Short mmCIF file of C-alpha atoms and ligand atoms in Angstrom, two decimals:
data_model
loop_
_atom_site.label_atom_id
_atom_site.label_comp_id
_atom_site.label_asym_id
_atom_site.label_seq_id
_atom_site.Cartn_x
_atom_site.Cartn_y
_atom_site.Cartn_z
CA UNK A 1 22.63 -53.84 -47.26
CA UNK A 2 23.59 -51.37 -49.57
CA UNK A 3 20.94 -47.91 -49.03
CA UNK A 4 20.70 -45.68 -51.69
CA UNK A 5 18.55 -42.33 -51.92
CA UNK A 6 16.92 -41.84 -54.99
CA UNK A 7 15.61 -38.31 -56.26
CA UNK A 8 14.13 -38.33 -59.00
CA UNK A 9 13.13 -34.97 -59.08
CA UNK A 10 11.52 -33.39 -62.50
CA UNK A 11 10.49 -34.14 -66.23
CA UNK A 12 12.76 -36.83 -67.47
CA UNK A 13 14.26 -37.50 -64.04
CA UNK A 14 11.67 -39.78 -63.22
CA UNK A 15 11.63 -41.68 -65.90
CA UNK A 16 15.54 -42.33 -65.80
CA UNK A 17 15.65 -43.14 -62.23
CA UNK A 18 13.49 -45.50 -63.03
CA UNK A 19 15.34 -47.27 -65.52
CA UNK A 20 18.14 -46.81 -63.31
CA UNK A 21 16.32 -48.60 -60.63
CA UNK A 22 15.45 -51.35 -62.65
CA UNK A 23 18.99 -51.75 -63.74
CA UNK A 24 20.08 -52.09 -59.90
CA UNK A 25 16.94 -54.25 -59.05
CA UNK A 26 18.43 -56.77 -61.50
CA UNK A 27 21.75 -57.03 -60.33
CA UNK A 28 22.99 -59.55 -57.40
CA UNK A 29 22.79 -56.77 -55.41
CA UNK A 30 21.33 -56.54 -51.53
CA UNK A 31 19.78 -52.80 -51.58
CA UNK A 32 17.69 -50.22 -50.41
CA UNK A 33 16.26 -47.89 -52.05
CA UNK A 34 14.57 -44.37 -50.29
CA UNK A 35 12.86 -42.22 -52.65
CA UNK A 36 13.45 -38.23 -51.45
CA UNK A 37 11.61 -35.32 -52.92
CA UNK A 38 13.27 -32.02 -54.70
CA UNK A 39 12.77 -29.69 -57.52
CA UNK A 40 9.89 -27.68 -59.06
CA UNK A 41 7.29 -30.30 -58.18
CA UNK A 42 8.51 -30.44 -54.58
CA UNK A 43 8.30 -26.20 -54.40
CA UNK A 44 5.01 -26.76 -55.54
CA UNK A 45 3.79 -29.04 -53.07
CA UNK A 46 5.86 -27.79 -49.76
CA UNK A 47 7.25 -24.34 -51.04
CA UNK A 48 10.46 -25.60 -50.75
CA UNK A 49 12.52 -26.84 -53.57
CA UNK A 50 14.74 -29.08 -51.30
CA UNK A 51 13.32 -30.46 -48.09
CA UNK A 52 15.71 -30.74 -45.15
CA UNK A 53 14.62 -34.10 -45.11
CA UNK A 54 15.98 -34.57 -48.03
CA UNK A 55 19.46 -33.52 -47.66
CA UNK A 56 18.98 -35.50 -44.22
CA UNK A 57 18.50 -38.79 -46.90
CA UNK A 58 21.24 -37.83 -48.40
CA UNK A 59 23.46 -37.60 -45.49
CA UNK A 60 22.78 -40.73 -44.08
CA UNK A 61 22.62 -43.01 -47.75
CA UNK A 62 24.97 -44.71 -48.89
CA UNK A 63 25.18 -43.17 -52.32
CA UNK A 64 22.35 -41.27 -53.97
CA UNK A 65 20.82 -41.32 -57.73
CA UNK A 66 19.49 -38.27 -58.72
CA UNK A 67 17.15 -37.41 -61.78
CA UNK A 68 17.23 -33.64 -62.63
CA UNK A 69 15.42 -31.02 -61.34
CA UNK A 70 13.69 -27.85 -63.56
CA UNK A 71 14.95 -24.83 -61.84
CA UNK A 72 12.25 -22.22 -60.05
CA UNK A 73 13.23 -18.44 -60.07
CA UNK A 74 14.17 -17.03 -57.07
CA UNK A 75 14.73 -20.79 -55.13
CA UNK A 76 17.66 -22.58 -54.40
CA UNK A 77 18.88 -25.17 -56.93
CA UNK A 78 18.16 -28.38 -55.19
CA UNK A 79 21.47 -30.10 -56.91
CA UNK A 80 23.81 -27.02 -55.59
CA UNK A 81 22.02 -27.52 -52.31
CA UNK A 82 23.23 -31.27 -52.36
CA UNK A 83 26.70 -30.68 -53.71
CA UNK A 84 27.55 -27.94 -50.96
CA UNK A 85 25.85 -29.43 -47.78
CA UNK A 86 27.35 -32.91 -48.40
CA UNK A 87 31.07 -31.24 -49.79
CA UNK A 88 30.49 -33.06 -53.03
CA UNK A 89 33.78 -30.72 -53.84
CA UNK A 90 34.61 -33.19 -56.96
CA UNK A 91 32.13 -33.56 -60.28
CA UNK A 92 33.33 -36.42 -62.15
CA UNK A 93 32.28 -36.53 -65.77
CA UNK A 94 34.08 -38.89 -68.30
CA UNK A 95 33.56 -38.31 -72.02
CA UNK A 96 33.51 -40.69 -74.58
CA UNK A 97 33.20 -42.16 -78.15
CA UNK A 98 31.29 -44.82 -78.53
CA UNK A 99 31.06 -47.51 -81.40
CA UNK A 100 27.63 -47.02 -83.47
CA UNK A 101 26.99 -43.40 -82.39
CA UNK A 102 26.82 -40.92 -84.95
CA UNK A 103 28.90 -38.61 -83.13
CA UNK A 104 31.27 -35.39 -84.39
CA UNK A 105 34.48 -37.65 -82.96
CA UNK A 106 35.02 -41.26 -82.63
CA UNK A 107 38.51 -41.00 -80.76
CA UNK A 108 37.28 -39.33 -77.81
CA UNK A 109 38.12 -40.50 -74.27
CA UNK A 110 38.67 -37.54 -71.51
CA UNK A 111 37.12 -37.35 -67.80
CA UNK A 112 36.18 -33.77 -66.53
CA UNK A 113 37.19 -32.72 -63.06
CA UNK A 114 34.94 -29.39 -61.80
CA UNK A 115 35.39 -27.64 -59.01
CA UNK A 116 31.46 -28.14 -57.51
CA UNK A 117 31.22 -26.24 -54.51
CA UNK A 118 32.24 -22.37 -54.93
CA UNK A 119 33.26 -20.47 -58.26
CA UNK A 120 30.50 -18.46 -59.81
CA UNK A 121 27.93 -21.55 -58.18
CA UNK A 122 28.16 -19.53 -54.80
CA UNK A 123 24.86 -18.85 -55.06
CA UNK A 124 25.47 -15.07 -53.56
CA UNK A 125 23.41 -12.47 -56.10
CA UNK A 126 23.04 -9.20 -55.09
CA UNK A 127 20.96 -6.22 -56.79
CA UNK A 128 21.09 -2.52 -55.27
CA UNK A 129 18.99 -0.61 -58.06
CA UNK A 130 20.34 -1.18 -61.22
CA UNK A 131 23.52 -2.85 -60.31
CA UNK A 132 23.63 -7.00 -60.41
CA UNK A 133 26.75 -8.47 -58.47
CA UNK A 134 27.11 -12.07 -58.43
CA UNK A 135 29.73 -13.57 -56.08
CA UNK A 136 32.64 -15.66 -57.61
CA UNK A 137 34.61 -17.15 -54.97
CA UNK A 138 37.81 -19.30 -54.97
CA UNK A 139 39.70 -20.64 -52.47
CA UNK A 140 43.50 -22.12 -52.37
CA UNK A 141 41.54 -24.90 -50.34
CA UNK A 142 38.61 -25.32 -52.94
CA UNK A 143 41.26 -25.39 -55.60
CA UNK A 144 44.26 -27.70 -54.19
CA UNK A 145 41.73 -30.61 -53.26
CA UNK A 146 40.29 -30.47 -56.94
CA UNK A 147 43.72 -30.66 -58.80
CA UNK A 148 44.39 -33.02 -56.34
CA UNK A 149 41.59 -35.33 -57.71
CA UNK A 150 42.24 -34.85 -60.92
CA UNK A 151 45.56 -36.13 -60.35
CA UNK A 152 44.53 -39.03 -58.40
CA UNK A 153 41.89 -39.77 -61.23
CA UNK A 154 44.63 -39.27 -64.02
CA UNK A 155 47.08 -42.13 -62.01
CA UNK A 156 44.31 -44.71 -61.91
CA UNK A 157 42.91 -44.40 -65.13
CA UNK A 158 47.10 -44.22 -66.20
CA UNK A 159 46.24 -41.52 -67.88
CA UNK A 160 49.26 -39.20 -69.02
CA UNK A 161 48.25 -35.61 -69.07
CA UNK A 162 46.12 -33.33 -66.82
CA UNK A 163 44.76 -29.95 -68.47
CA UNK A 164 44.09 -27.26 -65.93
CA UNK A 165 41.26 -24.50 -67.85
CA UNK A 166 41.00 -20.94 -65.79
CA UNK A 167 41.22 -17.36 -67.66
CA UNK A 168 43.69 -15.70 -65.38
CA UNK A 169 44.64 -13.11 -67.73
CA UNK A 170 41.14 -11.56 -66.91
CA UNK A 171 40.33 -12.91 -63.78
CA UNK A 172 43.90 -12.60 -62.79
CA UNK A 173 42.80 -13.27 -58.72
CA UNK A 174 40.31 -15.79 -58.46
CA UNK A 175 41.68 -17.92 -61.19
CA UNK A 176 45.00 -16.83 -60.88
CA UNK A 177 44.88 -18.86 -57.87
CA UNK A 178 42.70 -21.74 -59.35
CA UNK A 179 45.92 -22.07 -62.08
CA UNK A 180 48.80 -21.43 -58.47
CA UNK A 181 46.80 -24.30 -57.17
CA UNK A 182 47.41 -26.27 -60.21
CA UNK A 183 51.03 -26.50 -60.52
CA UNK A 184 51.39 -26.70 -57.06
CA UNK A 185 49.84 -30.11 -56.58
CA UNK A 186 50.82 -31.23 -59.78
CA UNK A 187 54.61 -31.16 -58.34
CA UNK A 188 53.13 -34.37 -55.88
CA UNK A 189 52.56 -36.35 -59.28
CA UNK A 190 55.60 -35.91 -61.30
CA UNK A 191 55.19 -38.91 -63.30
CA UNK A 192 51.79 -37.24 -64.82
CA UNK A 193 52.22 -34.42 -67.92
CA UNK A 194 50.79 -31.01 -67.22
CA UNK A 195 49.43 -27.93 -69.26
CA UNK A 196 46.96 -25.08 -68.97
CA UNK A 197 44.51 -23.08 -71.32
CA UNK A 198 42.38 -20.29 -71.12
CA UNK A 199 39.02 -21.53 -70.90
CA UNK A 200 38.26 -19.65 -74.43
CA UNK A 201 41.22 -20.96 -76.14
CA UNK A 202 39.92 -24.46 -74.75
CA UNK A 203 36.65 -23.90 -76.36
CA UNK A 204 37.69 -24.13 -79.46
CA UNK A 205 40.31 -26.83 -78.98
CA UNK A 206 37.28 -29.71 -77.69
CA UNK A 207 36.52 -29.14 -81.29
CA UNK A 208 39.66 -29.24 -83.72
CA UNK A 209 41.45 -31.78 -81.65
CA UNK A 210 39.22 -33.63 -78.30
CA UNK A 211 42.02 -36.39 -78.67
CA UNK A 212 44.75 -35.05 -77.77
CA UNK A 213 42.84 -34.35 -73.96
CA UNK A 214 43.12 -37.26 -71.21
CA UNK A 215 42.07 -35.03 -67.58
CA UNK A 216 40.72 -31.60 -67.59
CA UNK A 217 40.36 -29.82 -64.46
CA UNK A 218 38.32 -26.29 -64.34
CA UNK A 219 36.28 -24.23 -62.21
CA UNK A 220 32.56 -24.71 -61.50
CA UNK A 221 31.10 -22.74 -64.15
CA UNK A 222 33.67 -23.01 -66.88
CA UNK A 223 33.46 -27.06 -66.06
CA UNK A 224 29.94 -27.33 -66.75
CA UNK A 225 29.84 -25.29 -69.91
CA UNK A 226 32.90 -27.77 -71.21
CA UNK A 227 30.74 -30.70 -70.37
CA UNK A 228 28.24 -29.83 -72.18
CA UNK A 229 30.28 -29.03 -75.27
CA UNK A 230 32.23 -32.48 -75.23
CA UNK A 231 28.60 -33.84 -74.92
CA UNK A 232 28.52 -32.17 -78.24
CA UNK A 233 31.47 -34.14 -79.56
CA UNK A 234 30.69 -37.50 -79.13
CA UNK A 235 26.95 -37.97 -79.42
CA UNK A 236 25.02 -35.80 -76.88
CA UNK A 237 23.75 -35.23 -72.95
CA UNK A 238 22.17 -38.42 -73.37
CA UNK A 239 25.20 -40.40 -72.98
CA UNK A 240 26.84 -38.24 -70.60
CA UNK A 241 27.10 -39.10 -66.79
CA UNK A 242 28.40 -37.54 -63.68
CA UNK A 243 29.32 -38.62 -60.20
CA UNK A 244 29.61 -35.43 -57.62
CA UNK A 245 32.24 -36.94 -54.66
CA UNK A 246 32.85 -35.67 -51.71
CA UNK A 247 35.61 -37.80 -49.43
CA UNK A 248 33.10 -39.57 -47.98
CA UNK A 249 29.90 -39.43 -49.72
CA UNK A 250 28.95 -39.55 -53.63
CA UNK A 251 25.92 -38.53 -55.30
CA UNK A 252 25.49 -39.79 -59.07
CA UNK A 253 23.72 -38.03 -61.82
CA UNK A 254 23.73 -37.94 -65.68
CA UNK A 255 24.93 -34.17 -67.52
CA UNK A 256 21.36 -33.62 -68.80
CA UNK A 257 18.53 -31.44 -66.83
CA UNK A 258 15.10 -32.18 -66.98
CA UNK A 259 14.25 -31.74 -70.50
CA UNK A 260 10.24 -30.40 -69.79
CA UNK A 261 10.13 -30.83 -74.07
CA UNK A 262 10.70 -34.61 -73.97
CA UNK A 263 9.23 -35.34 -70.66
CA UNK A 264 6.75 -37.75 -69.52
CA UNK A 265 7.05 -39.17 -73.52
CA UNK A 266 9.14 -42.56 -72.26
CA UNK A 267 11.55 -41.24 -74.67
CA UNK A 268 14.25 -39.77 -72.93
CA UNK A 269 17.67 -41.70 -73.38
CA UNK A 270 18.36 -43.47 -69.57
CA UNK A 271 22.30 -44.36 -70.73
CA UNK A 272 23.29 -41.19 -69.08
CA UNK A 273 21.64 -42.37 -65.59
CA UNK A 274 22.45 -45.89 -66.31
CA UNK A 275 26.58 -44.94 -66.53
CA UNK A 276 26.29 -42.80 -63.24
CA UNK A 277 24.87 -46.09 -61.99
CA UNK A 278 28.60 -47.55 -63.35
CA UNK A 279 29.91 -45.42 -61.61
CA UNK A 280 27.71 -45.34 -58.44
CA UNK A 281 28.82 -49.16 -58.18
CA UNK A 282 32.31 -47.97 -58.56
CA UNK A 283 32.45 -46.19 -56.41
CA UNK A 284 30.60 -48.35 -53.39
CA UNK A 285 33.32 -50.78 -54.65
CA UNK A 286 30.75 -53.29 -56.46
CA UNK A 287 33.22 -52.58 -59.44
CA UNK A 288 32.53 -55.91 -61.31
CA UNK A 289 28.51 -55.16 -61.09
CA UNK A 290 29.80 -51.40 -62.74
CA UNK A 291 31.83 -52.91 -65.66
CA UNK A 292 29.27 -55.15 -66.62
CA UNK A 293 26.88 -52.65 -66.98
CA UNK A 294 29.50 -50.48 -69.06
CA UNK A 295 30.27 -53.17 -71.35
CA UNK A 296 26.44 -53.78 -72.29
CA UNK A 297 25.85 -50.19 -72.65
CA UNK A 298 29.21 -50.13 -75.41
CA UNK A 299 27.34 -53.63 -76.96
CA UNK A 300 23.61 -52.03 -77.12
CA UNK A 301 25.63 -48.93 -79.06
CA UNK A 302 27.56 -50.80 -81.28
CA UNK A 303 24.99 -53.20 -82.02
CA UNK A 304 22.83 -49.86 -83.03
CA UNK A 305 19.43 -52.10 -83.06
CA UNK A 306 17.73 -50.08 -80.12
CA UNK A 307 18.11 -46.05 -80.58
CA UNK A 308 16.28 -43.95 -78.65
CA UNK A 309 14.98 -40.68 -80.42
CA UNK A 310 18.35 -38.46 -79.41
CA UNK A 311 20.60 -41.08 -81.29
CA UNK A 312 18.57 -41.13 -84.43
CA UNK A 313 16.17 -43.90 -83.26
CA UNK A 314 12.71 -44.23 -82.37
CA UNK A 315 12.85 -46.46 -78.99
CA UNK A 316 11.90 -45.76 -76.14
CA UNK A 317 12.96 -45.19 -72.80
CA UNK A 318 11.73 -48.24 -71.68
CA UNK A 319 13.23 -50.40 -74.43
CA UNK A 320 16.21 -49.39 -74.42
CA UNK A 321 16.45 -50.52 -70.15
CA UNK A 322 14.89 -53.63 -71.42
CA UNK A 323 17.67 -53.98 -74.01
CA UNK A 324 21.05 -53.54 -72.05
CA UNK A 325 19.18 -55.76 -68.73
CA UNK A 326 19.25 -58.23 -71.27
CA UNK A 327 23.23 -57.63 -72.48
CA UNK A 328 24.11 -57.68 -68.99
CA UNK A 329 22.23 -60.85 -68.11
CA UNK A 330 23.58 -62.52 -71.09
CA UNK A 331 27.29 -61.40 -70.10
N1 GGG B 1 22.85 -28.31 -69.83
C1 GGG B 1 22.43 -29.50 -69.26
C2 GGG B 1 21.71 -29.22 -67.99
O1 GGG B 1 20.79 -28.46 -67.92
N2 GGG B 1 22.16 -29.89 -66.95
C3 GGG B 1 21.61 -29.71 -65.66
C4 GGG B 1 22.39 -28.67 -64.93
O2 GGG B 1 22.86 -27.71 -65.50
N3 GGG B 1 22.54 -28.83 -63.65
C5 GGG B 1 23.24 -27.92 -62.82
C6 GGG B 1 24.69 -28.19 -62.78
O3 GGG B 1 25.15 -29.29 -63.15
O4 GGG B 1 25.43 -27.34 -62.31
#
């Protein structure tokens, strides 16, 4: 019996958890599924946005699905919580081109390794008066296990090149270190191609030339903003997803937050959720249930007859589930 803890959270989480459960519930699978609580509905309800019960769910799952949550000011981020208490040190987020998107790049095909656990994510603010200070931390530790998974990630997918993004000529300590950390691993995998940018410099590569990227490896914040511009590239958050790994544990998640604009609409696009479920299976080494879900979600795409409203369409969130059970059920 497989257990999985689902958190659906806010907005459009719960609408692409479940899709994402219905996806699993047709599969030849033997699961369980827990649902846990977290977010701004959760604060509302028990004035906490992450119950320890829930991290306690977590812990003890198998893998876990979560939905999004819409942040509260002044709480904890439920989905920081999670990363750090579990060590979820590694956010995995491939990016790529799919046939029948109308996308900014069709040759697209990198995976994004963030730091998840420290960097400017400490979650350490302080204010005395006027003055803000927000912590930034980075360890040799932090660092050296991240490149490390990049480069493990780079030699399975055979990928040739791993791109380490910092800005050490400013923050010539924290990410000086970050970049040490780099070139020090990368001397364990001398079959794989290295180079480095400055995160700014980086920027504006992803957008004159996304090809020429396999594995980029960055720090917390500068990860996510990247993610979300490659999203850019290649058709949006909605086809995004994310796996945050720890050595032991793995929590799954697509790139998109809650979206209050879109919610409770059954619009939303669930192929971001659907892919972490690819991955989820990947990763709990049901590998031939995770390709067969990637391959329908590549058919749906190029087939372009179901488009939910994000990729020019007007389907909704529930067709478009209904549409790649189907593919995979006919595969
Ligand atoms: N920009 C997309 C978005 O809002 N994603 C949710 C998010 O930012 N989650 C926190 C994180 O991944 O660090």
């Amino acid at each position: 019996m497989i257990k999985i803890t689902t958190i659906p959270g806010d907005g459009i989480g719960k609408e692409v958890i479940s899709s994402g459960i219905a996806i699993l519930e047709n599969l030849d699978l033997n699961m369980d599924f827990k649902e846990a609580a977290a977010g701004e509905e959760c604060f509302k309800k028990t004035g906490t946005t992450i119950p320890e019960e829930t991290i306690k769910m977590a812990k003890n799952a198998d893998a876990t699905l979560f939905g999004a949550n819409t942040s509260v000011p002044g709480e904890k981020s439920p989905i920081l919580t999670l990363r750090q208490s579990l060590d979820l040190y590694a956010n995995i987020r491939p990016v790529k081109s799919y046939a029948g998107v109308n996308s900014l790049f069709d040759n697209v095909n990198f995976i994004i390794v963030r730091e998840n656990t420290e960097g400017l994510y400490c979650q350490v603010e302080s204010l005395l008066d006027d003055k803000t200070i927000a912590q930034r931390r980075i360890t040799r530790k932090a660092s050296e296990r991240i490149s490390n998974s990049a480069f493990k990630i780079a030699k399975h997918y055979k990928k040739e090149t791993v791109t380490c993004v910092h800005k050490s000529n400013v923050l010539k300590k924290t990410d000086g270190i970050f970049k040490d950390s780099f070139y020090k691993i990368a001397k364990n995998y001398p079959n794989i191609k290295t180079n480095d940018f400055y995160v700014d410099a980086m920027a504006m590569y992803l957008v004159t030339n996304p090809e020429k990227f396999d594995v980029i490896v960055s720090t917390n914040l500068f990860g996510d903003i990247l993610s979300d511009e490659a999203a850019g590239l290649v058709g949006g958050l909605g086809l995004l997803p994310s796996g945050n790994l720890g050595d032991k544990k793995g929590l799954f998640e697509g790139v998109h937050g809650s979206a209050p604009d879109i919610a409770g609409k059954n619009i939303a696009n669930p192929i971001a959720t659907i892919l972490s479920i690819a991955m989820m299976l990947d990763f709990l080494k049901e590998d031939y249930y995770g390709n067969k879900i990637k391959t329908s979600v590549e058919n749906i795409l190029k087939q372009g007859k179901i488009k939910t409203p994000d990729l020019g369409g007007k389907n909704t969130t529930k067709e478009m589930t209904e549409a790649i059970i189907n593919e995979i059920n006919s595969l």
